[in-house]
């Protein structure tokens, strides 16, 4: 059955093989479905992390209940700084979600087949991150049960008014809810053939019915695959501008305002790059432990991690360029409020956060230039954590620093988050962990049919290479190559 | 057996263990004049659409039309609720339930009621939303899904078609179908097993 070359896994060599060891369609499938069918494969660490997540989730419930009982005054927000942790965390979570869409949609359009083994759980990560993000603006309204009338297109509110369609905040509602819906559909469409595989593999009657219902009678007909592939490709084509528009619109929440530090045209591209940066950090944070715990090192190889690290490094440089441009703009605009804001970032009351941001997002990730460090999983995991913190600090710098020191000194203030702010933040991390770990336990975390497709393509590429003067296939030219042995013969 | 075959069986299936083999088999069946054939596989086989000649242009068109509908829906929502356009309607229409509530234009900082650049983001998002709904729902409906049961599931070992086997089916409805001849022909294509599918 699973015929995997154990020696090759020990050393984890970096080559251009996207599936290492010997693999067959059956062995790839068994490896992934085993995580669903054989619940004993899940290690103790699964339970430990899930319990931590579940406790934090309960903290979220407490924080939200207290908030609804008492009002938004339990948070640290005040009048110059009415956007505190809510918007910081909202933007942070939404940004994390973007890597999932980038991997599933943009890399599909660019025919990057290394996405096949990471797209499923990256898409799940997107969904769960968007769920966490959505909580913040909704509860920031204080009365979420009527917020739909203020924000959504479902009719005039109690004052007879419609949402203000000239406001970026309303654009944001449309962008984020469309993003959540389209991400869910994309993820579900990808799951249908895999659920059919689960249905056909299980002997358990109840599970067969359950998977059968969700797979909706998928039977893998060539005519179905034809429409499926067309629809999937076009969905990817739709998700690509969507993901760019979502974070662009999130940045419009700031850039359309006239507050110093927000009113710059660099915001949309620099927010999108920052989103992908934080998202890849989160994908790495999840992928590094998961592939070790579940023996998936042959499907999520060092090559995958290396490429993800490179994407992170590239987007990090774009973000760092954004920071430099912000400073340049503050000086070159000749606007005294802009320049005062820059100086305030450098040496004002929040200066320590600013320099921590520069260290986390600008300086420390540069270690990834060195291939040796990039391929060291401890270093890579550490850098991913640093980037996650850095991207959170970035939003902290953008929001309270600008809001508490705007045009008039008489309206200056200071922002201190309350314990409930931290409770809610920790709580959404708990929600994310719970959802993610339930997903790992009960769903195929790697796209089974795409991995089989990839195996078939690798097999073909290898045969083509054998026919062609017996030269080795150069990894930089062919999309999939390498020393893989498909044991189909 | 031949006389009753067309009514009591759905068709004949041949099982292959490699995508190339089934692709070759489908090409040969097409050349032999069979039309009602289908290939069931665990993943899309490159070239199978051409071999079966089953390209369906309806999906992209549906998505395009849904996208246009989305743009129209989003923009007209904004236009009708943010401008006094509905005030020009005849009185009996304005008095219909819901119509008067649609229109409550607000003068914000002296901006024009029809401030179209501000209406683009929402119209863009509804375009994507409608088009994506069209892609998913359209793909499923055109495929005839959800459909909990289909005669092909009666094929022996059909559960392997979502795992690592590739199954070619010739339906009894095919004009060229004759039990013995088709069985012989399928055998000649080099499958692992040929079997019949009950209706």
XYZ file of C-alpha atoms in Angstrom:
688
model
C 0.000 0.000 0.000
C 1.714 3.159 1.169
C 5.100 2.635 -0.320
C 7.072 5.584 0.939
C 10.816 5.680 0.952
C 11.557 6.308 4.612
C 15.234 7.056 4.103
C 14.465 9.994 1.837
C 12.267 11.528 4.512
C 14.923 11.408 7.202
C 17.248 13.910 5.599
C 14.565 16.046 3.970
C 16.593 16.999 0.938
C 15.707 20.099 -1.010
C 15.077 19.089 -4.577
C 12.490 20.063 -7.107
C 10.271 17.109 -6.401
C 6.813 18.068 -5.258
C 6.060 14.570 -3.982
C 9.053 12.807 -2.470
C 9.547 9.107 -2.049
C 7.566 6.494 -3.903
C 3.909 7.267 -4.256
C 0.866 5.844 -5.973
C -2.600 7.324 -6.313
C -3.653 4.933 -3.596
C -0.812 5.773 -1.202
C -1.406 9.536 -1.451
C -5.091 9.055 -0.861
C -4.623 6.663 2.065
C -2.227 9.061 3.711
C -4.782 11.894 3.644
C -7.999 9.968 4.290
C -6.354 8.065 7.128
C -6.417 11.297 9.133
C -10.209 11.302 8.873
C -10.958 7.599 9.188
C -8.375 6.579 11.724
C -8.832 9.015 14.572
C -5.969 7.383 16.470
C -3.462 9.009 14.123
C -3.992 12.306 15.901
C -1.207 12.978 18.390
C -1.477 14.211 21.973
C -0.443 17.656 20.806
C -3.720 17.885 18.859
C -5.685 17.525 22.076
C -3.444 19.891 23.996
C -3.685 22.700 21.449
C -7.399 22.143 20.945
C -8.022 22.448 24.690
C -6.040 25.698 24.807
C -8.071 26.967 21.864
C -11.315 25.892 23.474
C -10.506 27.698 26.720
C -9.712 30.852 24.765
C -12.955 30.409 22.852
C -14.792 30.466 26.173
C -12.950 33.653 27.012
C -14.313 35.086 23.745
C -17.834 34.141 24.784
C -17.327 35.873 28.119
C -15.857 38.986 26.537
C -18.697 39.250 24.052
C -21.383 38.680 26.663
C -19.903 41.334 28.929
C -19.609 43.701 25.993
C -23.242 43.250 24.994
C -24.396 43.642 28.588
C -22.328 46.679 29.373
C -21.585 48.368 26.043
C -18.452 49.216 24.078
C -17.202 51.279 27.018
C -15.642 48.113 28.432
C -12.994 48.463 25.749
C -10.142 50.937 25.850
C -11.527 53.056 23.017
C -12.106 56.724 23.679
C -12.971 59.794 21.707
C -9.869 60.676 19.782
C -9.250 56.945 19.326
C -12.606 55.355 18.579
C -10.922 52.653 16.504
C -8.806 50.595 18.813
C -8.210 46.875 18.951
C -11.328 46.164 16.911
C -10.049 47.610 13.696
C -6.464 46.525 14.388
C -7.577 42.925 14.836
C -10.102 43.105 12.017
C -7.442 44.191 9.532
C -4.952 41.673 10.946
C -7.318 38.711 10.566
C -8.559 39.721 7.135
C -4.955 40.047 5.993
C -4.117 36.566 7.262
C -6.962 35.189 5.217
C -5.544 36.612 2.004
C -2.707 34.111 1.710
C -5.274 31.332 1.382
C -6.858 33.001 -1.625
C -3.482 33.853 -3.088
C -2.423 30.206 -2.868
C -5.691 28.792 -4.133
C -6.520 31.307 -6.859
C -3.513 33.312 -8.005
C -1.093 30.387 -7.946
C -3.684 28.321 -9.856
C -3.856 30.941 -12.588
C -0.060 31.084 -12.681
C 0.012 27.264 -13.005
C 2.101 26.855 -9.886
C 1.428 23.238 -9.110
C 3.152 23.355 -5.769
C -0.046 24.910 -4.473
C -1.849 21.549 -4.706
C -0.728 20.225 -1.345
C -1.236 23.429 0.621
C -4.314 25.040 -0.921
C -6.968 23.124 1.029
C -5.863 24.094 4.489
C -4.838 27.560 3.354
C -8.417 28.058 2.126
C -9.774 26.759 5.417
C -7.459 29.201 7.152
C -8.967 31.995 5.015
C -12.502 31.085 6.023
C -11.725 30.884 9.708
C -9.658 34.075 9.675
C -12.512 35.940 7.955
C -14.918 34.588 10.581
C -12.653 35.968 13.323
C -12.308 39.274 11.487
C -16.044 39.679 11.014
C -16.701 39.562 14.751
C -14.841 42.828 15.373
C -16.666 45.418 13.258
C -19.959 43.728 14.018
C -19.478 43.968 17.786
C -17.829 47.370 17.480
C -21.245 48.699 16.526
C -22.328 47.793 20.067
C -25.675 46.524 18.852
C -24.902 43.855 16.255
C -28.547 42.810 15.965
C -29.416 46.086 14.259
C -26.050 46.585 12.540
C -27.319 44.759 9.470
C -29.778 47.575 8.908
C -27.069 50.202 9.183
C -24.636 48.397 6.951
C -26.401 45.887 4.779
C -28.664 46.368 1.769
C -31.682 44.797 3.441
C -33.861 47.827 3.742
C -34.008 51.174 5.442
C -33.106 51.252 9.127
C -35.264 52.516 11.996
C -34.703 56.120 10.889
C -35.751 55.305 7.328
C -32.179 55.732 6.084
C -30.273 53.491 3.694
C -26.586 52.659 4.064
C -24.367 55.517 2.885
C -22.926 54.105 -0.318
C -20.353 56.883 -0.533
C -18.663 55.599 2.617
C -15.694 53.212 2.531
C -17.106 51.510 5.616
C -20.111 50.360 3.592
C -17.808 49.282 0.740
C -15.973 47.260 3.354
C -19.145 45.433 4.372
C -19.777 44.451 0.777
C -16.146 43.513 0.175
C -15.759 41.355 3.267
C -19.116 39.602 2.965
C -18.478 38.877 -0.727
C -15.014 37.643 0.169
C -16.375 35.319 2.849
C -19.069 33.950 0.500
C -16.750 33.425 -2.461
C -14.056 31.831 -0.277
C -16.632 29.437 1.132
C -17.860 28.486 -2.338
C -14.323 28.024 -3.647
C -13.433 25.798 -0.711
C -16.615 23.769 -1.016
C -16.260 23.223 -4.754
C -12.724 21.958 -4.147
C -14.032 19.567 -1.498
C -16.773 17.895 -3.579
C -14.610 15.267 -5.370
C -12.686 14.538 -2.176
C -15.887 13.997 -0.227
C -16.958 11.558 -2.951
C -13.676 9.715 -2.380
C -14.351 9.624 1.364
C -17.884 8.370 0.662
C -16.561 5.570 -1.518
C -13.787 4.577 0.870
C -15.644 4.289 4.144
C -17.414 1.149 5.333
C -19.320 3.029 8.023
C -22.928 3.367 6.907
C -23.629 6.652 8.674
C -20.443 8.265 7.384
C -21.227 7.036 3.887
C -24.607 8.750 3.988
C -23.132 11.920 5.477
C -20.285 12.230 2.969
C -22.666 11.162 0.204
C -25.039 13.985 1.003
C -22.315 16.620 1.070
C -20.704 15.265 -2.113
C -24.163 15.558 -3.754
C -23.776 12.422 -5.829
C -20.492 13.352 -7.488
C -19.484 10.491 -9.767
C -16.407 11.799 -11.577
C -17.910 11.732 -15.052
C -15.729 13.298 -17.756
C -18.568 15.683 -18.646
C -18.797 16.762 -15.035
C -15.062 17.256 -14.764
C -15.146 19.454 -17.842
C -17.688 21.870 -16.332
C -16.030 21.547 -12.952
C -12.623 22.591 -14.235
C -14.099 25.497 -16.210
C -16.045 26.733 -13.199
C -13.064 26.269 -10.877
C -10.703 28.152 -13.155
C -13.148 31.034 -13.589
C -13.740 31.108 -9.825
C -9.983 31.506 -9.442
C -10.094 34.284 -12.003
C -12.857 35.997 -10.030
C -11.149 35.507 -6.670
C -7.945 37.148 -7.833
C -9.356 40.661 -8.369
C -11.610 40.047 -5.383
C -8.740 39.451 -2.972
C -6.947 42.537 -4.274
C -10.131 44.591 -3.971
C -10.840 43.450 -0.415
C -7.655 44.726 1.113
C -7.689 47.760 -1.157
C -11.103 48.635 0.232
C -9.901 47.897 3.775
C -7.111 50.397 3.132
C -9.709 52.881 1.808
C -11.212 52.870 5.305
C -8.068 54.792 6.174
C -6.868 56.360 2.939
C -10.157 58.117 2.148
C -9.988 59.900 5.511
C -7.868 63.005 5.945
C -6.153 61.919 9.185
C -2.354 62.379 9.013
C -0.656 59.096 8.221
C -3.723 57.643 6.522
C -4.258 59.893 3.540
C -1.715 58.344 1.148
C -2.011 56.587 -2.191
C 0.576 53.964 -1.181
C -2.010 52.392 1.138
C -3.823 49.976 -1.212
C -0.768 48.168 -2.660
C 1.048 48.208 0.629
C -1.946 46.798 2.490
C -2.374 44.001 -0.049
C 1.310 43.072 0.177
C 1.109 43.201 3.975
C -1.906 40.911 3.913
C -0.100 38.299 1.858
C 2.970 38.694 4.073
C 1.002 37.986 7.263
C -0.967 35.236 5.560
C 2.099 33.315 4.443
C 3.486 33.640 7.953
C 0.310 31.991 9.242
C 0.367 29.257 6.565
C 3.947 28.434 7.597
C 2.988 28.517 11.273
C 0.358 25.871 10.557
C 2.185 23.852 7.891
C 5.441 23.281 9.772
C 3.900 21.442 12.745
C 1.135 19.702 10.751
C 3.480 18.068 8.255
C 5.635 16.801 11.108
C 2.781 15.477 13.254
C 0.944 13.705 10.474
C 3.869 12.412 8.415
C 3.004 14.563 5.414
C 6.598 15.546 4.703
C 6.443 13.745 1.369
C 3.537 15.908 0.170
C 4.415 19.215 1.822
C 8.114 19.082 1.032
C 11.014 21.350 1.909
C 10.592 22.802 -1.568
C 7.110 24.019 -0.623
C 8.366 25.601 2.573
C 11.282 27.183 0.741
C 8.998 28.764 -1.846
C 6.586 29.993 0.798
C 9.524 31.557 2.633
C 10.547 33.302 -0.574
C 7.037 34.674 -1.133
C 7.105 35.918 2.457
C 10.473 37.578 1.938
C 9.304 39.262 -1.287
C 6.071 40.631 0.128
C 8.001 41.686 3.241
C 10.254 43.815 1.070
C 7.212 45.466 -0.549
C 5.849 46.221 2.910
C 9.186 47.634 4.024
C 9.222 49.802 0.924
C 5.786 51.010 2.040
C 7.225 52.082 5.398
C 10.030 53.964 3.684
C 7.540 55.662 1.359
C 5.384 56.698 4.307
C 8.331 58.518 5.846
C 9.300 60.020 2.492
C 5.736 61.160 1.899
C 5.566 62.721 5.360
C 8.638 64.790 4.523
C 8.058 65.472 0.818
C 4.401 66.485 1.193
C 5.528 69.572 3.080
C 2.453 69.100 5.224
C 3.373 69.922 8.826
C 0.758 67.562 10.248
C 2.116 64.662 8.212
C 5.674 65.379 9.275
C 4.629 65.780 12.914
C 2.942 62.384 12.684
C 6.169 60.797 11.363
C 8.201 62.368 14.158
C 5.570 61.193 16.600
C 6.005 57.658 15.315
C 9.787 57.917 15.669
C 9.932 59.335 19.170
C 6.410 59.819 20.473
C 4.688 57.785 23.188
C 4.310 54.775 20.878
C 7.892 54.899 19.521
C 8.767 51.541 21.055
C 6.014 49.886 18.999
C 7.209 51.629 15.844
C 10.785 50.426 16.226
C 9.538 46.949 17.168
C 7.526 47.015 13.941
C 10.574 47.954 11.879
C 12.558 45.179 13.568
C 9.831 42.555 13.120
C 8.770 43.314 9.567
C 11.791 45.014 8.090
C 14.956 43.677 9.702
C 14.501 40.180 11.166
C 12.858 38.590 8.083
C 15.980 39.474 6.061
C 17.598 36.352 7.525
C 15.528 34.473 4.940
C 17.951 35.661 2.248
C 20.324 33.003 3.529
C 19.249 29.634 2.069
C 20.648 27.756 5.053
C 18.475 29.667 7.510
C 15.494 29.655 5.201
C 15.556 25.856 5.160
C 16.019 25.580 8.903
C 12.521 24.930 10.197
C 13.185 26.412 13.630
C 14.376 29.687 12.098
C 11.526 29.706 9.584
C 8.920 29.078 12.274
C 10.426 31.802 14.448
C 10.459 34.318 11.575
C 6.805 33.486 10.837
C 5.875 34.338 14.411
C 7.881 37.554 14.246
C 6.088 38.549 11.023
C 2.681 37.842 12.562
C 3.533 40.085 15.493
C 5.013 42.705 13.177
C 1.909 42.866 11.015
C -0.232 43.269 14.105
C 2.042 46.114 15.274
C 1.732 47.755 11.868
C -2.007 48.199 12.349
C -1.382 49.357 15.901
C 0.951 52.036 14.574
C -1.484 53.116 11.870
C -4.547 53.418 14.088
C -3.888 54.826 17.612
C -0.772 56.823 16.684
C -2.602 58.810 14.021
C -5.934 59.069 15.842
C -4.578 60.265 19.178
C -2.451 63.044 17.617
C -4.396 64.695 14.837
C -4.684 68.367 13.950
C -5.649 70.068 17.193
C -3.594 69.517 20.373
C -6.782 70.134 22.359
C -8.226 66.891 20.988
C -5.142 64.785 21.573
C -5.399 61.717 23.736
C -3.880 58.392 24.511
C -5.046 54.875 23.821
C -4.692 52.062 26.360
C -6.413 48.779 25.586
C -8.444 47.305 28.415
C -8.351 43.739 29.687
C -11.490 43.007 27.615
C -9.679 44.102 24.463
C -7.009 41.526 25.155
C -9.658 38.995 26.141
C -11.434 39.383 22.862
C -8.201 39.213 20.866
C -7.093 36.050 22.661
C -10.634 34.762 22.219
C -10.609 35.086 18.439
C -7.240 33.316 18.366
C -8.983 30.563 20.326
C -11.853 30.467 17.833
C -9.357 30.205 14.985
C -7.437 27.383 16.699
C -10.635 25.450 17.469
C -11.986 25.683 13.934
C -8.620 24.894 12.376
C -7.996 21.859 14.560
C -11.497 20.490 14.065
C -10.921 20.879 10.342
C -7.620 18.982 10.568
C -9.387 16.172 12.354
C -12.524 15.734 10.267
C -11.752 16.904 6.728
C -9.163 15.941 4.122
C -6.563 18.639 4.746
C -4.831 18.116 1.413
C -6.666 18.204 -1.883
C -6.693 14.500 -2.797
C -7.746 14.711 -6.423
C -5.311 17.497 -7.228
C -2.464 15.532 -5.680
C -3.390 12.545 -7.867
C -3.494 14.851 -10.856
C -0.078 16.197 -9.903
C 1.296 12.676 -9.538
C -0.019 11.815 -12.984
C 1.603 14.921 -14.460
C 4.914 14.234 -12.757
C 4.755 10.736 -14.169
C 4.193 12.140 -17.651
C 6.933 14.748 -17.304
C 9.338 12.041 -16.223
C 8.467 9.852 -19.190
C 8.844 12.801 -21.531
C 12.245 13.516 -20.011
C 13.298 9.901 -20.404
C 12.375 9.978 -24.047
C 14.237 13.224 -24.569
C 17.890 12.135 -24.701
C 17.736 10.891 -21.127
C 18.646 14.314 -19.797
C 17.572 15.262 -16.320
C 14.692 17.633 -16.172
C 15.748 21.055 -15.046
C 13.557 22.220 -12.201
C 13.551 25.807 -13.297
C 11.844 25.145 -16.614
C 9.372 22.335 -16.200
C 6.489 22.954 -13.819
C 6.802 19.550 -12.184
C 9.876 17.446 -12.380
C 12.146 15.354 -10.382
C 13.030 11.948 -9.202
C 9.576 10.784 -8.274
C 8.759 7.175 -8.868
C 5.155 6.518 -9.565
C 4.693 2.850 -8.798
C 1.816 2.588 -11.225
C 3.704 0.319 -13.577
C -29.623 -11.976 -23.655
C -29.121 -9.552 -26.479
C -32.838 -9.021 -26.922
C -33.437 -7.960 -23.316
C -30.140 -6.102 -22.858
C -31.302 -2.694 -23.956
C -34.070 -2.559 -21.386
C -32.620 -4.333 -18.344
C -29.084 -2.987 -18.266
C -27.729 0.532 -18.161
C -24.605 -0.332 -20.082
C -21.239 -2.017 -20.020
C -18.215 -0.794 -18.129
C -14.527 -1.439 -18.603
C -12.076 -0.702 -15.819
C -8.592 0.636 -16.516
C -5.727 1.362 -14.143
C -4.117 4.231 -15.989
C -5.413 7.540 -17.391
C -3.532 7.077 -20.672
C -5.146 3.708 -21.287
C -8.668 5.006 -20.804
C -7.950 8.017 -22.995
C -6.770 5.715 -25.766
C -9.815 3.476 -25.261
C -12.204 6.419 -25.472
C -10.563 7.600 -28.690
C -10.982 4.126 -30.200
C -14.613 3.876 -29.112
C -15.338 7.245 -30.674
C -13.658 6.132 -33.885
C -15.818 2.989 -33.872
C -18.907 5.195 -33.852
C -20.021 4.963 -30.230
C -21.609 8.133 -28.918
C -23.226 7.414 -25.544
C -19.998 6.845 -23.663
C -18.597 8.391 -20.525
C -15.381 8.116 -18.550
C -15.375 8.149 -14.760
C -12.104 9.074 -13.114
C -10.760 10.187 -9.718
C -9.284 13.322 -11.257
C -9.760 15.216 -14.541
C -7.836 13.539 -17.350
C -5.971 15.902 -19.632
C -7.310 15.540 -23.174
C -10.483 13.676 -22.207
C -12.720 16.627 -23.086
C -11.408 16.600 -26.649
C -11.583 12.822 -26.894
C -15.214 12.758 -25.786
C -15.965 16.011 -27.590
C -17.962 17.179 -24.561
C -16.907 20.791 -24.268
C -19.758 22.787 -22.760
C -19.602 26.542 -23.392
C -22.639 27.205 -21.202
C -20.713 27.578 -17.934
C -18.590 30.603 -18.943
C -21.594 32.283 -20.556
C -23.698 31.746 -17.473
C -20.972 33.234 -15.306
C -20.679 36.225 -17.622
C -24.421 36.883 -17.603
C -24.571 36.526 -13.832
C -21.671 38.961 -13.515
C -23.484 41.559 -15.619
C -26.610 40.988 -13.536
C -24.525 41.555 -10.396
C -23.150 44.851 -11.678
C -26.634 45.951 -12.574
C -28.095 44.865 -9.222
C -25.396 46.572 -7.170
C -25.327 49.786 -9.140
C -29.095 50.139 -9.383
C -29.415 49.558 -5.632
C -27.012 52.429 -5.034
C -28.540 54.629 -7.691
C -32.093 54.178 -6.470
C -31.338 54.617 -2.774
C -28.829 57.475 -3.054
C -30.427 59.720 -5.672
C -33.906 61.256 -5.976
C -34.528 59.277 -9.162
C -37.590 57.555 -7.743
C -39.270 60.904 -7.079
C -39.842 61.235 -10.802
C -41.918 58.083 -10.928
C -45.690 58.409 -11.254
C -47.481 58.814 -7.947
C -49.264 55.460 -8.077
C -45.921 53.651 -8.335
C -44.374 55.633 -5.501
C -47.272 54.698 -3.268
C -46.704 50.969 -3.785
C -45.378 49.345 -0.612
C -41.588 49.630 -0.341
C -41.019 52.031 -3.200
C -41.133 55.229 -1.226
C -38.746 53.803 1.363
C -36.200 53.148 -1.380
C -35.501 56.797 -1.914
C -33.958 58.873 0.860
C -31.156 60.806 -0.790
C -28.744 62.505 1.593
C -26.691 65.562 0.806
C -23.269 64.766 2.240
C -20.828 67.650 2.022
C -22.444 68.935 -1.160
C -21.416 65.916 -3.209
C -23.636 65.122 -6.190
C -26.379 62.606 -5.515
C -25.170 60.505 -8.387
C -21.523 60.357 -7.267
C -20.654 57.434 -9.526
C -16.972 56.946 -8.607
C -18.091 56.163 -5.077
C -20.556 53.598 -6.379
C -17.928 51.494 -8.155
C -16.597 49.422 -5.231
C -20.000 48.046 -4.225
C -21.002 47.351 -7.834
C -17.666 45.569 -8.319
C -18.225 43.349 -5.298
C -21.759 42.410 -6.318
C -20.429 41.567 -9.802
C -17.946 39.106 -8.305
C -20.521 37.706 -5.885
C -23.156 37.043 -8.532
C -20.625 35.643 -11.000
C -19.204 33.280 -8.367
C -22.702 32.130 -7.428
C -23.352 31.577 -11.121
C -20.160 29.519 -11.411
C -20.920 27.225 -8.493
C -24.679 26.839 -8.817
C -24.489 26.760 -12.612
C -21.794 24.079 -12.624
C -23.790 21.911 -10.217
C -27.123 22.320 -11.982
C -25.701 21.751 -15.470
C -24.066 18.607 -14.103
C -27.438 17.483 -12.806
C -26.237 17.574 -9.207
C -27.278 17.075 -6.470
C -28.376 13.635 -7.597
C -28.106 11.044 -4.852
C -28.471 8.040 -7.121
C -27.457 7.255 -10.667
C -27.466 3.872 -12.474
C -23.672 4.000 -12.888
C -23.355 3.459 -9.127
C -24.648 -0.084 -9.784
C -21.429 -0.861 -11.646
C -19.329 -3.352 -9.737
C -16.228 -1.790 -8.148
C -17.524 1.664 -9.115
C -16.343 3.032 -5.763
C -12.804 2.699 -7.157
C -13.569 5.320 -9.797
C -13.072 7.987 -7.148
C -9.873 6.331 -5.921
C -7.385 4.892 -8.377
C -9.321 3.237 -11.221
C -10.646 4.723 -14.459
C -13.965 3.418 -15.664
C -15.284 3.633 -19.206
C -19.017 3.147 -19.642
C -20.921 2.458 -22.875
C -24.597 3.063 -22.341
C -27.180 0.647 -23.681
C -28.928 3.667 -25.175
C -26.160 4.009 -27.745
C -27.475 3.196 -31.246
C -24.395 1.054 -31.909
C -24.808 -0.897 -28.689
C -25.138 -4.641 -28.952
C -24.317 -6.735 -25.915
C -21.886 -9.247 -27.449
C -20.199 -6.969 -29.958
C -19.685 -4.163 -27.491
C -18.417 -6.601 -24.865
C -15.904 -7.971 -27.382
C -14.861 -4.492 -28.406
C -14.292 -3.405 -24.806
C -12.235 -6.537 -24.173
C -10.038 -5.678 -27.135
C -9.127 -2.304 -25.576
C -7.123 -4.033 -22.840
C -9.055 -3.215 -19.669
C -8.622 -5.022 -16.363
C -12.251 -6.088 -16.152
C -15.392 -5.695 -18.258
C -18.732 -5.966 -16.525
C -22.346 -5.020 -17.017
C -24.290 -2.369 -15.143
C -27.850 -3.077 -14.085
C -30.345 -0.367 -14.510
